[in-house]
Amino acid sequence: MRSSTTSARRMSRLDLFIRRMTAQRAAIEHAVEVIRDMPGSILEVGLGKGRTFDHLRLCCPDRRIWVFDRHVAAHRDAIPDRETLFLGEFAETVPAAYEKLGQTAALVHADFGSDDPRTTRELALWLGPWLARFTVSNGLVLSDQPLEAEGLEPVALPPGVEPGSYFAYRRRVAP
Ligand SMILES: C[S@@+](CC[C@H](N)C(=O)[O-])C[C@H]1O[C@@H](n2cnc3c(N)ncnc32)[C@H](O)[C@@H]1O
């Protein structure tokens, strides 16, 4: 019997990719609106091909965007200026960047998931508290992975973004 292409079927790799990209763009554009009047920089944790970095800089031309990755493999039109790039393993660059930047980010966008679920989960556990530290009160953290950290509370994603396809948090105001 031929399988149906329209009724309940698993999501293909293409479906999942489109879902992730759609969620990413909607979450970023929504977050940019929320922080519109909030001073602060942006952190892009995971440059990759530079797609979301490029989108962020188009949406926020007046904000400083600090970028993290172990290497530069972005499209040549989406390579950050060297002085805004923390190049190396997050384990080294994230604590070093905190020494330099402190709690100054209005928005953190973290996209670091890989094909290795265990490494991704461990990285998410480690990164969550660091990302919270960088974020100003009421600032936002977006991530492709669920995060857990003191001071971060989940917030709703914009309409149309399927739950579980992206994750958004607000930095609680310090008591
Ligand atoms: C999914 S890609 C980011 C895609 C990017 N947002 C884009 O739009 O093109 C994840 C990136 O995180 C980087 N990365 C993952 N784990 C890392 C680590 N422990 N230290 C440094 N970079 C890491 C990878 O090198 C990769 O470029």
mmCIF file of C-alpha atoms and ligand atoms in Angstrom:
data_model
loop_
_atom_site.group_PDB
_atom_site.id
_atom_site.type_symbol
_atom_site.label_atom_id
_atom_site.label_comp_id
_atom_site.label_asym_id
_atom_site.label_seq_id
_atom_site.Cartn_x
_atom_site.Cartn_y
_atom_site.Cartn_z
ATOM 1 C CA MET A 1 0.000 0.000 0.000
ATOM 2 C CA ARG A 2 1.291 3.455 -0.899
ATOM 3 C CA SER A 3 1.947 5.760 2.047
ATOM 4 C CA SER A 4 0.021 9.010 2.087
ATOM 5 C CA THR A 5 1.973 12.240 1.554
ATOM 6 C CA THR A 6 -0.718 14.408 3.084
ATOM 7 C CA SER A 7 -2.134 12.660 6.155
ATOM 8 C CA ALA A 8 -0.329 12.134 9.470
ATOM 9 C CA ARG A 9 3.226 11.266 8.646
ATOM 10 C CA ARG A 10 6.481 11.949 10.419
ATOM 11 C CA MET A 11 8.203 15.275 9.703
ATOM 12 C CA SER A 12 10.887 14.911 7.047
ATOM 13 C CA ARG A 13 14.337 16.441 7.483
ATOM 14 C CA LEU A 14 13.130 19.174 5.110
ATOM 15 C CA ASP A 15 10.018 19.814 7.232
ATOM 16 C CA LEU A 16 12.163 20.051 10.372
ATOM 17 C CA PHE A 17 14.639 22.416 8.719
ATOM 18 C CA ILE A 18 11.875 24.722 7.492
ATOM 19 C CA ARG A 19 10.181 24.632 10.894
ATOM 20 C CA ARG A 20 13.445 25.604 12.618
ATOM 21 C CA MET A 21 14.251 28.433 10.211
ATOM 22 C CA THR A 22 10.698 29.780 10.375
ATOM 23 C CA ALA A 23 10.709 29.675 14.172
ATOM 24 C CA GLN A 24 14.129 31.315 14.318
ATOM 25 C CA ARG A 25 13.158 34.246 12.140
ATOM 26 C CA ALA A 26 9.810 34.807 13.880
ATOM 27 C CA ALA A 27 11.385 34.568 17.357
ATOM 28 C CA ILE A 28 14.199 36.975 16.445
ATOM 29 C CA GLU A 29 11.887 39.554 14.885
ATOM 30 C CA HIS A 30 9.522 39.375 17.855
ATOM 31 C CA ALA A 31 12.392 39.735 20.348
ATOM 32 C CA VAL A 32 13.813 42.706 18.453
ATOM 33 C CA GLU A 33 10.440 44.467 18.882
ATOM 34 C CA VAL A 34 10.275 43.625 22.596
ATOM 35 C CA ILE A 35 13.732 45.092 23.288
ATOM 36 C CA ARG A 36 13.277 48.060 20.946
ATOM 37 C CA ASP A 37 13.552 50.680 23.752
ATOM 38 C CA MET A 38 15.946 48.709 25.949
ATOM 39 C CA PRO A 39 19.587 49.734 25.799
ATOM 40 C CA GLY A 40 22.119 46.960 25.388
ATOM 41 C CA SER A 41 24.054 44.865 22.938
ATOM 42 C CA ILE A 42 23.215 41.551 21.278
ATOM 43 C CA LEU A 43 25.087 38.272 21.714
ATOM 44 C CA GLU A 44 25.060 35.801 18.834
ATOM 45 C CA VAL A 45 26.227 32.473 20.272
ATOM 46 C CA GLY A 46 26.908 30.216 17.296
ATOM 47 C CA LEU A 47 27.790 32.079 14.094
ATOM 48 C CA GLY A 48 27.537 29.045 11.809
ATOM 49 C CA LYS A 49 26.800 30.180 8.276
ATOM 50 C CA GLY A 50 26.010 33.654 9.559
ATOM 51 C CA ARG A 51 22.328 33.541 8.604
ATOM 52 C CA THR A 52 20.912 34.673 11.934
ATOM 53 C CA PHE A 53 23.829 37.065 12.514
ATOM 54 C CA ASP A 54 23.035 38.739 9.196
ATOM 55 C CA HIS A 55 19.330 38.916 10.064
ATOM 56 C CA LEU A 56 20.051 40.405 13.480
ATOM 57 C CA ARG A 57 22.300 43.095 12.076
ATOM 58 C CA LEU A 58 19.694 44.032 9.461
ATOM 59 C CA CYS A 59 16.994 44.240 12.151
ATOM 60 C CA CYS A 60 19.244 46.118 14.614
ATOM 61 C CA PRO A 61 21.710 48.244 12.631
ATOM 62 C CA ASP A 62 22.509 50.441 15.657
ATOM 63 C CA ARG A 63 23.299 47.706 18.162
ATOM 64 C CA ARG A 64 26.671 46.141 18.804
ATOM 65 C CA ILE A 65 26.506 42.404 18.089
ATOM 66 C CA TRP A 66 29.098 40.200 19.804
ATOM 67 C CA VAL A 67 29.588 36.877 18.078
ATOM 68 C CA PHE A 68 30.869 33.519 19.330
ATOM 69 C CA ASP A 69 32.036 30.446 17.450
ATOM 70 C CA ARG A 70 34.978 28.075 17.324
ATOM 71 C CA HIS A 71 35.580 28.973 13.684
ATOM 72 C CA VAL A 72 34.420 31.309 10.962
ATOM 73 C CA ALA A 73 32.528 29.320 8.358
ATOM 74 C CA ALA A 74 29.971 31.975 7.462
ATOM 75 C CA HIS A 75 29.076 33.177 4.009
ATOM 76 C CA ARG A 76 31.559 35.866 3.004
ATOM 77 C CA ASP A 77 28.809 38.526 3.240
ATOM 78 C CA ALA A 78 28.055 37.562 6.848
ATOM 79 C CA ILE A 79 31.439 37.624 8.547
ATOM 80 C CA PRO A 80 31.521 39.798 11.664
ATOM 81 C CA ASP A 81 34.252 42.382 12.223
ATOM 82 C CA ARG A 82 37.208 40.781 13.959
ATOM 83 C CA GLU A 83 36.889 43.049 17.014
ATOM 84 C CA THR A 84 33.340 41.814 17.681
ATOM 85 C CA LEU A 85 34.227 38.131 17.354
ATOM 86 C CA PHE A 86 35.053 35.761 20.235
ATOM 87 C CA LEU A 87 36.771 32.994 18.342
ATOM 88 C CA GLY A 88 37.348 29.627 20.061
ATOM 89 C CA GLU A 89 35.567 27.087 22.248
ATOM 90 C CA PHE A 90 32.670 28.525 24.256
ATOM 91 C CA ALA A 91 34.285 27.060 27.376
ATOM 92 C CA GLU A 92 37.112 29.598 26.883
ATOM 93 C CA THR A 93 35.474 32.510 25.118
ATOM 94 C CA VAL A 94 32.229 32.841 27.089
ATOM 95 C CA PRO A 95 33.855 33.403 30.515
ATOM 96 C CA ALA A 96 36.468 35.698 28.905
ATOM 97 C CA ALA A 97 33.741 37.697 27.184
ATOM 98 C CA TYR A 98 31.863 38.073 30.467
ATOM 99 C CA GLU A 99 34.991 39.611 31.996
ATOM 100 C CA LYS A 100 34.966 42.164 29.190
ATOM 101 C CA LEU A 101 31.227 42.782 28.683
ATOM 102 C CA GLY A 102 29.500 41.953 31.973
ATOM 103 C CA GLN A 103 25.701 42.179 32.176
ATOM 104 C CA THR A 104 25.137 44.294 29.063
ATOM 105 C CA ALA A 105 23.103 42.263 26.569
ATOM 106 C CA ALA A 106 19.495 43.223 25.815
ATOM 107 C CA LEU A 107 19.176 40.133 23.650
ATOM 108 C CA VAL A 108 21.081 36.860 23.524
ATOM 109 C CA HIS A 109 20.505 34.580 20.579
ATOM 110 C CA ALA A 110 22.031 31.129 21.075
ATOM 111 C CA ASP A 111 21.997 28.548 18.284
ATOM 112 C CA PHE A 112 24.493 25.837 19.088
ATOM 113 C CA GLY A 113 22.741 22.483 18.666
ATOM 114 C CA SER A 114 24.621 19.769 16.787
ATOM 115 C CA ASP A 115 23.882 16.225 15.625
ATOM 116 C CA ASP A 116 25.205 14.921 18.944
ATOM 117 C CA PRO A 117 22.287 15.151 21.408
ATOM 118 C CA ARG A 118 24.406 14.428 24.475
ATOM 119 C CA THR A 119 26.992 17.135 23.706
ATOM 120 C CA THR A 120 24.189 19.556 22.900
ATOM 121 C CA ARG A 121 22.392 18.817 26.168
ATOM 122 C CA GLU A 122 25.564 19.202 28.226
ATOM 123 C CA LEU A 123 26.416 22.439 26.464
ATOM 124 C CA ALA A 124 22.909 23.784 27.082
ATOM 125 C CA LEU A 125 23.223 22.999 30.795
ATOM 126 C CA TRP A 126 26.536 24.820 30.966
ATOM 127 C CA LEU A 127 25.602 27.770 28.764
ATOM 128 C CA GLY A 128 22.226 28.603 30.361
ATOM 129 C CA PRO A 129 23.609 30.250 33.527
ATOM 130 C CA TRP A 130 26.277 32.116 31.548
ATOM 131 C CA LEU A 131 23.746 33.517 29.106
ATOM 132 C CA ALA A 132 21.576 34.639 32.021
ATOM 133 C CA ARG A 133 24.555 36.519 33.505
ATOM 134 C CA PHE A 134 25.115 38.538 30.331
ATOM 135 C CA THR A 135 21.455 39.580 30.049
ATOM 136 C CA VAL A 136 20.110 42.822 31.512
ATOM 137 C CA SER A 137 16.907 42.814 33.591
ATOM 138 C CA ASN A 138 13.917 42.158 31.318
ATOM 139 C CA GLY A 139 16.269 41.337 28.457
ATOM 140 C CA LEU A 140 15.591 38.248 26.360
ATOM 141 C CA VAL A 141 17.406 35.010 25.659
ATOM 142 C CA LEU A 142 16.431 32.998 22.580
ATOM 143 C CA SER A 143 17.782 29.530 22.033
ATOM 144 C CA ASP A 144 17.438 26.558 19.738
ATOM 145 C CA GLN A 145 17.716 24.415 22.897
ATOM 146 C CA PRO A 146 15.803 24.470 26.176
ATOM 147 C CA LEU A 147 17.820 26.278 28.872
ATOM 148 C CA GLU A 148 17.709 26.186 32.641
ATOM 149 C CA ALA A 149 19.167 28.971 34.719
ATOM 150 C CA GLU A 150 18.452 30.918 37.858
ATOM 151 C CA GLY A 151 17.037 34.235 36.707
ATOM 152 C CA LEU A 152 15.615 33.045 33.383
ATOM 153 C CA GLU A 153 11.880 32.533 33.037
ATOM 154 C CA PRO A 154 10.229 31.074 29.937
ATOM 155 C CA VAL A 155 8.172 33.509 27.863
ATOM 156 C CA ALA A 156 5.700 32.870 25.084
ATOM 157 C CA LEU A 157 6.899 32.586 21.528
ATOM 158 C CA PRO A 158 5.154 34.668 18.875
ATOM 159 C CA PRO A 159 2.015 33.277 17.245
ATOM 160 C CA GLY A 160 2.756 30.710 14.585
ATOM 161 C CA VAL A 161 5.892 29.343 16.246
ATOM 162 C CA GLU A 162 5.257 25.760 17.266
ATOM 163 C CA PRO A 163 6.031 25.036 20.928
ATOM 164 C CA GLY A 164 9.338 23.167 21.181
ATOM 165 C CA SER A 165 10.692 24.482 17.885
ATOM 166 C CA TYR A 166 12.466 27.401 19.632
ATOM 167 C CA PHE A 167 12.843 28.648 23.216
ATOM 168 C CA ALA A 168 12.514 32.131 24.700
ATOM 169 C CA TYR A 169 13.311 33.432 28.195
ATOM 170 C CA ARG A 170 13.157 36.734 30.010
ATOM 171 C CA ARG A 171 15.837 37.785 32.476
ATOM 172 C CA ARG A 172 14.132 38.400 35.780
ATOM 173 C CA VAL A 173 14.717 41.710 37.483
ATOM 174 C CA ALA A 174 17.176 41.193 40.321
ATOM 175 C CA PRO A 175 15.439 41.535 43.734
HETATM 176 C C1 LIG B 1 23.732 25.550 14.215
HETATM 177 S S1 LIG B 1 25.209 26.416 13.969
HETATM 178 C C2 LIG B 1 24.709 28.104 14.076
HETATM 179 C C3 LIG B 1 23.931 28.542 12.871
HETATM 180 C C4 LIG B 1 23.752 30.037 12.752
HETATM 181 N N1 LIG B 1 22.835 30.540 13.774
HETATM 182 C C5 LIG B 1 23.290 30.442 11.380
HETATM 183 O O1 LIG B 1 22.229 31.074 11.254
HETATM 184 O O2 LIG B 1 23.982 30.167 10.400
HETATM 185 C C6 LIG B 1 26.034 26.144 15.505
HETATM 186 C C7 LIG B 1 27.411 26.766 15.589
HETATM 187 O O3 LIG B 1 27.830 26.675 16.955
HETATM 188 C C8 LIG B 1 29.224 26.403 16.973
HETATM 189 N N2 LIG B 1 29.544 25.699 18.223
HETATM 190 C C9 LIG B 1 28.883 24.638 18.753
HETATM 191 N N3 LIG B 1 29.458 24.254 19.901
HETATM 192 C C10 LIG B 1 30.499 25.106 20.115
HETATM 193 C C11 LIG B 1 31.465 25.224 21.152
HETATM 194 N N4 LIG B 1 31.475 24.371 22.198
HETATM 195 N N5 LIG B 1 32.376 26.211 21.081
HETATM 196 C C12 LIG B 1 32.364 27.066 20.009
HETATM 197 N N6 LIG B 1 31.475 27.006 18.982
HETATM 198 C C13 LIG B 1 30.549 26.024 19.039
HETATM 199 C C14 LIG B 1 29.490 25.550 15.752
HETATM 200 O O4 LIG B 1 30.826 25.687 15.323
HETATM 201 C C15 LIG B 1 28.463 26.064 14.745
HETATM 202 O O5 LIG B 1 29.049 26.970 13.836
#
